Short mmCIF file of C-alpha atoms in Angstrom, two decimals:
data_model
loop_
_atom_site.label_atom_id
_atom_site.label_comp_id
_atom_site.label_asym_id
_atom_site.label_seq_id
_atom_site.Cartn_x
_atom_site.Cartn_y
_atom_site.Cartn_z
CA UNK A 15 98.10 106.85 105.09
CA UNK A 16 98.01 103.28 104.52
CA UNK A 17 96.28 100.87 106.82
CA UNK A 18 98.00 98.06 106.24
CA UNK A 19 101.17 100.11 106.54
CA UNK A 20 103.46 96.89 107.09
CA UNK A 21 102.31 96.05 103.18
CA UNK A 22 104.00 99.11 102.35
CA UNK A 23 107.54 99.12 103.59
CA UNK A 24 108.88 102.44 101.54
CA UNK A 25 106.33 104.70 102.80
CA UNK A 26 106.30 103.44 106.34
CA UNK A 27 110.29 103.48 106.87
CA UNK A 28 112.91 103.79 104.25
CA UNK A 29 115.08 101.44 106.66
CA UNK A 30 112.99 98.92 105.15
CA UNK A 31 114.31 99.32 101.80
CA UNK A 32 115.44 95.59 100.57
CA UNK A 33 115.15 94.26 103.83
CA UNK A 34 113.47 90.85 103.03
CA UNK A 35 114.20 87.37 101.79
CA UNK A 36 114.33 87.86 98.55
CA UNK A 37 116.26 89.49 95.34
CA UNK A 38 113.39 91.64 94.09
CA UNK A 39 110.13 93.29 95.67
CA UNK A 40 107.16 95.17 93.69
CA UNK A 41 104.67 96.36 95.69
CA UNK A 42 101.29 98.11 94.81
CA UNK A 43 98.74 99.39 97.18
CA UNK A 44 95.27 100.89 96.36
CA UNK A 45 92.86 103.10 99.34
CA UNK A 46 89.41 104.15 98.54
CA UNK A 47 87.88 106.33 101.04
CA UNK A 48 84.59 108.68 102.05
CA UNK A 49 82.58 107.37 99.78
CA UNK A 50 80.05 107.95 101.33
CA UNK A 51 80.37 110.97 101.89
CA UNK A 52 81.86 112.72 99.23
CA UNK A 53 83.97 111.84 95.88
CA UNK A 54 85.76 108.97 96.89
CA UNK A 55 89.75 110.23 98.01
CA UNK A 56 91.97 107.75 95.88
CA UNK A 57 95.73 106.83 97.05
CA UNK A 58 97.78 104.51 95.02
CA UNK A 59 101.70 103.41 95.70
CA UNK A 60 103.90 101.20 94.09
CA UNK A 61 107.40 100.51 94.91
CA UNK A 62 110.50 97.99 93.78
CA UNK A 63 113.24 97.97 96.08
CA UNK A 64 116.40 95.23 96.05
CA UNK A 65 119.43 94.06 97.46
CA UNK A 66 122.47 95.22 96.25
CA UNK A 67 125.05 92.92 94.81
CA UNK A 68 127.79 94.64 95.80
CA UNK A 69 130.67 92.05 95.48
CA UNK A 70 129.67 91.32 91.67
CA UNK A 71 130.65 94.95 91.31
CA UNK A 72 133.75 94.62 93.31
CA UNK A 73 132.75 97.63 95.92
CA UNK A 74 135.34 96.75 98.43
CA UNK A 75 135.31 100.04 100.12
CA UNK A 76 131.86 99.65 101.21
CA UNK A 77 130.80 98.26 104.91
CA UNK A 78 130.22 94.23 104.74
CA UNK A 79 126.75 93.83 104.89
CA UNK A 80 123.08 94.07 103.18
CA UNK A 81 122.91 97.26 100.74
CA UNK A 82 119.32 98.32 99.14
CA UNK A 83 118.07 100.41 96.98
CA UNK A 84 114.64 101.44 96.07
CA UNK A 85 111.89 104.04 94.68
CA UNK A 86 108.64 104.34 95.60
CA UNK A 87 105.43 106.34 93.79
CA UNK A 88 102.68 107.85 95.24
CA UNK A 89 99.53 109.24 93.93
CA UNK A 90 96.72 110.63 95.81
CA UNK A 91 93.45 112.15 95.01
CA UNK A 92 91.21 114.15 97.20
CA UNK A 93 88.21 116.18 97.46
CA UNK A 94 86.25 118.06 94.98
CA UNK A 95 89.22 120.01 93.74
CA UNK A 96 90.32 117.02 92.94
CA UNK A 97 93.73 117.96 94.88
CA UNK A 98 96.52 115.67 93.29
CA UNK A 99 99.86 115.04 94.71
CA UNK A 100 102.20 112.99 93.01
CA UNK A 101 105.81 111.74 94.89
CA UNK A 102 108.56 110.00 93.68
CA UNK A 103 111.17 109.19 95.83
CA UNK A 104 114.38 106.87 96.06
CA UNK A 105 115.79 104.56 98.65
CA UNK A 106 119.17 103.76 99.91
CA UNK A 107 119.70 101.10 102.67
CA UNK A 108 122.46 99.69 104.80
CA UNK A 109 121.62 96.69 107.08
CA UNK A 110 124.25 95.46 109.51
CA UNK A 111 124.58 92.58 112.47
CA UNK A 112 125.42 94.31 115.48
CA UNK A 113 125.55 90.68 117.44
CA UNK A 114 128.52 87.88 116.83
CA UNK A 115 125.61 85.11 116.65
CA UNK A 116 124.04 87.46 113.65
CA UNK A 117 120.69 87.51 115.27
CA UNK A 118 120.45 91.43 115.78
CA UNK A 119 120.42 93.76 112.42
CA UNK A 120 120.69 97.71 112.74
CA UNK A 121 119.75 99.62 109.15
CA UNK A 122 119.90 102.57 108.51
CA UNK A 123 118.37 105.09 105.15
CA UNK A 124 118.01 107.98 103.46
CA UNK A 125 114.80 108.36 100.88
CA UNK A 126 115.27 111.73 98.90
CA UNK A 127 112.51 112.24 96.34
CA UNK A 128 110.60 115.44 94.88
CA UNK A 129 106.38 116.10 95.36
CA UNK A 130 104.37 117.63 92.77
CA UNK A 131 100.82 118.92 94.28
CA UNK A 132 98.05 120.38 91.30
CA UNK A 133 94.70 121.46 91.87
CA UNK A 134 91.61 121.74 89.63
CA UNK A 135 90.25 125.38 90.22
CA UNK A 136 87.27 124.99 87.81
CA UNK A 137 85.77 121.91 89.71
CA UNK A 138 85.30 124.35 92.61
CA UNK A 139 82.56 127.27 93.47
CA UNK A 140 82.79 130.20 95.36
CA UNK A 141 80.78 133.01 97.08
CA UNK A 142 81.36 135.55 94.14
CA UNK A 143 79.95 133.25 91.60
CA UNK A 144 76.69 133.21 93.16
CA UNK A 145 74.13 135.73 91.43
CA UNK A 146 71.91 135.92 93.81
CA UNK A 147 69.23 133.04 92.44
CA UNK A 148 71.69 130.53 91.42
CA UNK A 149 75.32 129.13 91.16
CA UNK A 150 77.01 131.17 87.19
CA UNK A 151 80.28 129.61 86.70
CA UNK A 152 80.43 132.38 84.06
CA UNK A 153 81.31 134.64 86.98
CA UNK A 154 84.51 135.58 88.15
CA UNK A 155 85.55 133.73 91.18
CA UNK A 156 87.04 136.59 93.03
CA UNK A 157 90.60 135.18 94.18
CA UNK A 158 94.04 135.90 92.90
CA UNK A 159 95.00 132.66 92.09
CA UNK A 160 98.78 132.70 91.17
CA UNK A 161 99.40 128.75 90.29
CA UNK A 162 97.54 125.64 90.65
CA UNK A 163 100.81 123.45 90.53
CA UNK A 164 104.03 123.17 92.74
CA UNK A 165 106.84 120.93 92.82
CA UNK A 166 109.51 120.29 95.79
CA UNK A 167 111.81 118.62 96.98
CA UNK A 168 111.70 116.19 100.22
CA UNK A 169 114.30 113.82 102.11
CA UNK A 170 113.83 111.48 104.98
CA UNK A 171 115.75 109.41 107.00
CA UNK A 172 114.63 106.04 108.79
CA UNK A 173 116.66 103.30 110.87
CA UNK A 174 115.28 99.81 112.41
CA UNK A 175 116.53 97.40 114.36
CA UNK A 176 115.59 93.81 114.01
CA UNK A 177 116.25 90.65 116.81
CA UNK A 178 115.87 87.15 115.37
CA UNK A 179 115.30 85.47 118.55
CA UNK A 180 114.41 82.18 116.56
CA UNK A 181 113.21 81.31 113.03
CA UNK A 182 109.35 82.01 113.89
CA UNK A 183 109.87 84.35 117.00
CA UNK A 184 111.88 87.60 115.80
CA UNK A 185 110.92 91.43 117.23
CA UNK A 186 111.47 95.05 114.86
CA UNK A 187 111.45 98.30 115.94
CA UNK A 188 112.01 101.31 113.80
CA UNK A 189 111.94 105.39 113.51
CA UNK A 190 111.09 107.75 110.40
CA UNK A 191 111.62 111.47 110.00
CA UNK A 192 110.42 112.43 106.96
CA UNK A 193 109.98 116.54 105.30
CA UNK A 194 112.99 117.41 107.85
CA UNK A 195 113.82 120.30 105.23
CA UNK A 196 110.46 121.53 105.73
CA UNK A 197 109.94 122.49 101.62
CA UNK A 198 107.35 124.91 101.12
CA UNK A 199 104.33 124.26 99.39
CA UNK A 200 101.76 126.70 98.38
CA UNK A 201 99.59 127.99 95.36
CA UNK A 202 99.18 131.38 96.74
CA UNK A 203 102.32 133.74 98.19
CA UNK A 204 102.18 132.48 101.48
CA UNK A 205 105.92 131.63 102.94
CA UNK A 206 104.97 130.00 106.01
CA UNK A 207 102.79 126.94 104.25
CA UNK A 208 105.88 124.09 104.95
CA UNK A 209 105.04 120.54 104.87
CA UNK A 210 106.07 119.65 108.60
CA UNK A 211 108.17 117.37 109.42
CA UNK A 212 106.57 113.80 110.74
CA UNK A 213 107.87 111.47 112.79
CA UNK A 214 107.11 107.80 112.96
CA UNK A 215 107.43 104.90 115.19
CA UNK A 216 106.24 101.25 114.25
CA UNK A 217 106.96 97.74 115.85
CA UNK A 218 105.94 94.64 114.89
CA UNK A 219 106.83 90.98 116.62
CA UNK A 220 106.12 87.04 115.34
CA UNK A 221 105.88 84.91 117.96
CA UNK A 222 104.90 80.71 117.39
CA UNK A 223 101.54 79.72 119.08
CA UNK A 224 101.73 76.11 117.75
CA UNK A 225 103.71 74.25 114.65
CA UNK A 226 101.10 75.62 112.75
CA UNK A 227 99.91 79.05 113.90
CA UNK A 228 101.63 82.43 114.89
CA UNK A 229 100.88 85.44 116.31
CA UNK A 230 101.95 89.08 114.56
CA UNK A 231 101.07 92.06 117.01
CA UNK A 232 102.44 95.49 115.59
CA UNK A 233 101.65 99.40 116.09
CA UNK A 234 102.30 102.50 114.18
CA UNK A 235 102.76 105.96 115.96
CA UNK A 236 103.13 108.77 113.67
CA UNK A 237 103.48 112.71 114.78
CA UNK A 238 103.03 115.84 112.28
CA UNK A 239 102.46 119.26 113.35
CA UNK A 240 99.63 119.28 116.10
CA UNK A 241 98.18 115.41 114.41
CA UNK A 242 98.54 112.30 115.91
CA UNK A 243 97.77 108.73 114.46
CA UNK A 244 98.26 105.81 116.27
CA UNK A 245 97.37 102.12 115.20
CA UNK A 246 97.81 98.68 116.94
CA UNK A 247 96.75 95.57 116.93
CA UNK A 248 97.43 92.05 116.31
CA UNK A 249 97.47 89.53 113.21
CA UNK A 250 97.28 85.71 113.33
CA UNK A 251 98.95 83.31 110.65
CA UNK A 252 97.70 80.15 109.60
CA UNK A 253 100.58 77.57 107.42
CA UNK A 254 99.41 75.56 105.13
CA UNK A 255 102.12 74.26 103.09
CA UNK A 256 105.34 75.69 104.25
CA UNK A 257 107.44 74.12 101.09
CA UNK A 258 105.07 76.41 98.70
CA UNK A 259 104.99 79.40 101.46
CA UNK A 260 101.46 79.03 101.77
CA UNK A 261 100.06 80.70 104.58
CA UNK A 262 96.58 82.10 105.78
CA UNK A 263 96.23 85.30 108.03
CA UNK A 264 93.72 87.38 109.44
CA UNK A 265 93.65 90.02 111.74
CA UNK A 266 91.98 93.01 113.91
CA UNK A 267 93.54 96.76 113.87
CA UNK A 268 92.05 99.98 115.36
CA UNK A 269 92.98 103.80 114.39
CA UNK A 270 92.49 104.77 118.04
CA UNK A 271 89.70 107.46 117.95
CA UNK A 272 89.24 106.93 113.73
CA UNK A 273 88.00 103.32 113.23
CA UNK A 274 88.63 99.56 113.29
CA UNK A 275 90.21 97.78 110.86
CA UNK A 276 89.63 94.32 110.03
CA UNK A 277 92.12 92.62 107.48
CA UNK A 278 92.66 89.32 105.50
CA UNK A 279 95.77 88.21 103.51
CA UNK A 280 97.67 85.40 102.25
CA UNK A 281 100.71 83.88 101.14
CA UNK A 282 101.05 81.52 97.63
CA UNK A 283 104.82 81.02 96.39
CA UNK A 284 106.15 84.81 95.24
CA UNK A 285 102.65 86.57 95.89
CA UNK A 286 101.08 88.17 99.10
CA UNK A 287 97.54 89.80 98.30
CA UNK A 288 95.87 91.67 101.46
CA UNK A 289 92.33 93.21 101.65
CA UNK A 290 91.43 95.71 104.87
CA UNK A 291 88.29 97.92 105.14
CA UNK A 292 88.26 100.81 107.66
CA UNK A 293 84.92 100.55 110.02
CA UNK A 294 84.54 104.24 110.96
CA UNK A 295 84.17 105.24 114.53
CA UNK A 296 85.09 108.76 114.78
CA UNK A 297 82.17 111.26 115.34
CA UNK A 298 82.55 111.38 111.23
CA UNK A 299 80.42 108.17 111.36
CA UNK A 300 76.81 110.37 111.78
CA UNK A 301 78.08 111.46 107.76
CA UNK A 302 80.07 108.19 106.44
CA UNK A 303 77.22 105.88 108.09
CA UNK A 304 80.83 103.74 109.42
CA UNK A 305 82.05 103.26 105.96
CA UNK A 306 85.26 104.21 105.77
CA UNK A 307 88.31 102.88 103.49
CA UNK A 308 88.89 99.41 101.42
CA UNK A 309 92.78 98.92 100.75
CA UNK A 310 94.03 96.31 98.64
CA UNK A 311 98.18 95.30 99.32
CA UNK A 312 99.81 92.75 96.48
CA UNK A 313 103.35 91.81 97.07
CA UNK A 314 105.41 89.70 94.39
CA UNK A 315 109.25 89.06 96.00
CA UNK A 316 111.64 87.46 93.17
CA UNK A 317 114.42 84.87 94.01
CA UNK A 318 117.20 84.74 91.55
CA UNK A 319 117.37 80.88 89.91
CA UNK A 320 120.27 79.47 92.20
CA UNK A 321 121.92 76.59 89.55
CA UNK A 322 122.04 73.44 91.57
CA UNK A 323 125.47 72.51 92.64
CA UNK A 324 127.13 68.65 93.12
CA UNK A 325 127.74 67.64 96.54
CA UNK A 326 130.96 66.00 95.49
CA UNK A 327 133.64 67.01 93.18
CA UNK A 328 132.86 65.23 90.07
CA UNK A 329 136.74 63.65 88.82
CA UNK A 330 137.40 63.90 85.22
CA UNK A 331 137.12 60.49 83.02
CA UNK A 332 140.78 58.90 82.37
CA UNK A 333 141.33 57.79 78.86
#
């Protein structure tokens, strides 16, 4: 999971998919965690996603309204195994108004994608290969290991619905259910080892303090299995130059039971850059001393050069 889950928009709903204002997003997030306790688990992402042009292709059968399409990559690292599980998944978007004024937007997606999950048996010990005195990784191990890799395939579904109450005061709302096929994912025979299903819920809000300052609040339920994650809290936004979308924010989170989360971030022109660290508070903190995760969140959105047009028709010179 990603802290600053709002910095990555393909893994927290694919609803999200080219839902901003913009022609072209690339994303890349990077989580370091445990540390301090063990080798550090590594998660990267990166993601493009865009908006369709579907009337330069002459799609007339499709619904009027905001198509996008995306992919997304993950790669995650963890533990001494060195457990690695790649995904790769794509995006597909549909974003309509559901209001006459064209202040509420309903979108809806489905993300199908394949995971690929490989382990590293000789960076692990076991009982057997202990000889009584010492650790011989010269001795056999003692398990039946039938494959350290497997690949499968995944699909999830996402909607959101967003209300533009006024340029700086909007609210969103949306719903993920991801691994709904259940795939099965095992290195040893072992048929009921199924990635479950999870279900998410996040909602975030602007709201205008002053001319110059606003305040983002958002939270992030997710449900898998018998886990539960839940973060909240609230970020505020500082403009600087509005003309060069220069903007300032900083804000306070908390995993509820996990740790606190303190983040930074800021706009200049195309680019967003965000920094978070994860203060552990969990009973873990006796091991990790309260370290817990630094995540780093760039964002670069592309506009497409709109040629300047005349106000007036321009009449031809008589000769």
């Amino acid at each position: 999971h990603f802290s600053q889950f709002n910095a990555s928009p393909l893994n927290l709903n694919p609803a999200l998919t080219g839902v901003f204002d913009g022609d072209y997003r690339f994303i890349i997030n990077e989580r370091s965690q445990w540390s301090s306790i063990t080798i550090p688990y590594k998660t990267y992402s990166g993601s493009f996603d865009m908006q369709l042009p579907t009337e330069s292709y002459h799609i007339k059968h499709l619904p009027k309204g905001i198509w996008g399409l995306g992919i997304v990559i993950n790669n995650d690292k963890a533990g001494d195994g060195i457990l690695n599980t790649t995904e790769a998944k794509i995006s597909l978007s549909y974003t309509g108004k559901i209001s006459k004024d064209s202040s509420q937007f309903l979108s809806f997606a489905i993300q199908p994608g394949i995971i690929n999950k490989s382990i590293n048996y000789a960076a692990l010990q076991f009982d057997e290969q202990w000889d009584g005195d010492a650790y011989n990784a010269n001795l056999p191990t003692g398990e039946n290991f039938q494959r350290n890799s497997i690949t499968c395939f995944d699909i999830g579904i996402g909607m959101r619905y967003h209300y533009q109450i006024k340029p700086r005061n909007t609210i969103t709302a949306g719903f993920a259910y991801t691994h709904f096929d259940a795939p099965l994912e095992t290195f040893i025979a072992n048929n009921n080892a199924i990635l479950s299903p999870k279900f998410a819920f996040h909602a975030n809000a602007q709201f205008m303090v002053t001319d110059k300052i606003d305040i983002l609040p958002s939270l992030l339920w997710e449900h898998q299995n018998t886990f539960t994650e839940t973060v909240l809290g609230a970020t505020g936004k500082y403009i600087i130059d509005p003309e060069r979308n220069t903007n300032f924010y900083l804000g306070i989170y908390m995993r509820l039971g996990d740790a606190i989360i303190p983040t930074i971030s800021m706009d200049y022109n195309a680019f967003t850059v965000g920094l978070s660290y994860d203060v552990n508070t969990s009973q873990l903190k006796a091991a990790s001393g309260g370290q817990g995760g630094l995540e780093i969140s760039v964002i670069y959105i592309l506009k497409s050069f709109v040629p300047m047009k005349p106000g007036k028709k321009i009449c031809p010179v008589s000769m």
